Structures are given as structure tokens and as C-alpha cells.
């Protein structure tokens, strides 16, 4: 198992970003990464709002849990947070560029199959990076010989509420308009977004296959705490397995992305099924869907 620090340069202003890379193989460092085996899958985590103290310390626990399950993961400090350079921005536009830079680095050096995740305001930032990701990427030698594939997006405590929208509302259209597979995880006592608001936004505006998972009795900041890292990591991994299989991938191909042992562990955990969000257009006649049950 390898863990090391990596400096990645953002294209917006050339800011130096500090990332922590977790690889489920032995003896790899930043200096030997070129010769390391490519990973089947990699999670990239964007942290909460840097101007309120957010940094990769908020998401590194999630990355570790994913890593301990045998899957590569990266957490990083966006500009102005942790050990990264630059200054954080109020509306988080430059932080989107930082997320794109880290995902491009991950696709070039770790795995072309990425799961993009964000927590709180970081979920808004990660979601806004989605339209910029995918397709051809440059290899370490500068040639274009790999393709980036975004398997899924996972937003933890996405801030769709009114007051949060004053800061982050410009990000909403990017994640909602992205047609890939999306999962939104939220506590039913979230201080920024009600369960009804989350469901209504996803039901009426989200494109593509969209699911939600509600954690009962938990608030916004509590869900960010280390106490929930294990549960959130399991939900993230289960969603990726479900996504691979529901998209027509064979069991053998899905096993290439996550090990058979991990799939057995997820089955043994007896995690609840995710709640699919049904859109009015899927019901016919433009009728509004009733609220689905929250898990």
C-alpha cells in the first residue's frame, strides 16, 4: 500500500496544488509513478469551502477508507487551503479549474476510470468540473494516448438550499445538466438543504440517471465528520459497483474495477438500495412524480 504527496499545477494561474495519492500497491512514490501499474479505478475527492476552513483534511478520511478497500484515491487542497498556493475564491470558480487539473493528472498517471466526489461546497465544485472532463488526455510524455472516463459523480451534502445558492447557485446547472450517473448523499437534518428541496431539484432538473441516499438523524456538518467516513465510503463503492452492472458491464468486467473480495464485503454489509429519482418525463403526459421514499 502506497501513500505519497504530489504537487499538481492548476491551469488557472499556475497555482501549485498539494494532493495526497493513495495507491493499493506497494513501493510507489511520486518518483516511481511512471513505472507503477495502472489502476483500474480512482476516486478523486474535493473538500468543503476553503474560505470557511475546508481542506483535504475533511476528505482524507474518505480517501483512506477507499484505499483500504483496495481502490486508488486522491484527496487534495484546492487553492488557498492546506498546503496549496494561491487564494481561495468566494464563488469557487477557480477551484473548478483545480479539480479539473487533479482529475487530468489522475487520469494520466493513475487510472482513466474516475469517480468524481465532493463534500458540501466541494460537491458544487466537483459537479461543475464534470462538463470539462472526459475524452482524450495527454500522457506523461506529452502524447495523447489515453481516454478519461467518468464512471460516476457523488455529491455529499450538496448545498441546494436558498442561502447557500447565493454563493454556489451558479454551479447547479453544471451537475444537473451532466448526463452521467449521479448519487447525492445527504442527512435528513441538513442545515442547508431540506430533503424535499433535494428531491424536488433532482426530480425536475437533473439529467441522466440520478439517485439519492438520505442518512437519517444526521446534520450537514455531522455527515462530514470522521465518524461517517466508513459508511460514506461503503456507499460510494456500492454505487460504483451498481453503476457498472446496471450500465451493462459484465460481472467479469466489473470485477476488473473492484475486486471480488470487495464486492463480497459490500454484499455482507447489507447496504440499502439507492433511491432512484423519477422525472416527470419518465411518467408520461408531463405529470409530476410523487416523492420517492428516502432511505
CSV table of N, CA and C in Angstrom, one decimal, residues 32 46 50 71 74 106 148 157 170 181-182 194 224 268:
chain,number,residue,atom,x,y,z
A,32,UNK,N,8.5,7.2,-8.7
A,32,UNK,CA,8.5,5.9,-9.4
A,32,UNK,C,7.1,5.7,-10.1
A,46,UNK,N,-13.0,16.3,-3.6
A,46,UNK,CA,-12.9,17.7,-3.5
A,46,UNK,C,-13.5,18.1,-2.1
A,50,UNK,N,-13.2,26.3,1.2
A,50,UNK,CA,-11.9,26.7,1.8
A,50,UNK,C,-12.0,28.0,2.6
A,71,UNK,N,-8.8,0.2,-3.5
A,71,UNK,CA,-9.1,1.1,-4.6
A,71,UNK,C,-8.3,2.4,-4.5
A,74,UNK,N,-7.6,9.9,-4.4
A,74,UNK,CA,-6.8,11.1,-4.3
A,74,UNK,C,-7.6,12.2,-3.5
A,106,UNK,N,-4.8,12.6,-12.5
A,106,UNK,CA,-5.2,11.2,-12.0
A,106,UNK,C,-5.4,10.3,-13.3
A,148,UNK,N,-10.0,9.6,-20.7
A,148,UNK,CA,-10.6,9.7,-19.4
A,148,UNK,C,-12.1,9.3,-19.4
A,157,UNK,N,-23.7,16.0,0.8
A,157,UNK,CA,-24.2,17.2,1.4
A,157,UNK,C,-24.2,18.4,0.4
A,170,UNK,N,-24.5,29.3,-9.1
A,170,UNK,CA,-24.0,29.3,-10.5
A,170,UNK,C,-23.5,27.9,-10.9
A,181,UNK,N,-24.0,9.2,-14.5
A,181,UNK,CA,-24.7,8.6,-13.3
A,181,UNK,C,-24.3,9.4,-12.1
A,182,UNK,N,-25.3,9.8,-11.3
A,182,UNK,CA,-25.0,10.7,-10.1
A,182,UNK,C,-25.7,10.1,-8.9
A,194,UNK,N,-33.2,21.0,2.6
A,194,UNK,CA,-34.1,20.0,3.1
A,194,UNK,C,-34.2,18.8,2.2
A,224,UNK,N,-20.1,15.2,7.6
A,224,UNK,CA,-18.7,15.5,7.2
A,224,UNK,C,-17.7,14.9,8.2
A,268,UNK,N,-22.1,-8.3,2.1
A,268,UNK,CA,-22.2,-8.6,3.5
A,268,UNK,C,-22.7,-7.4,4.4
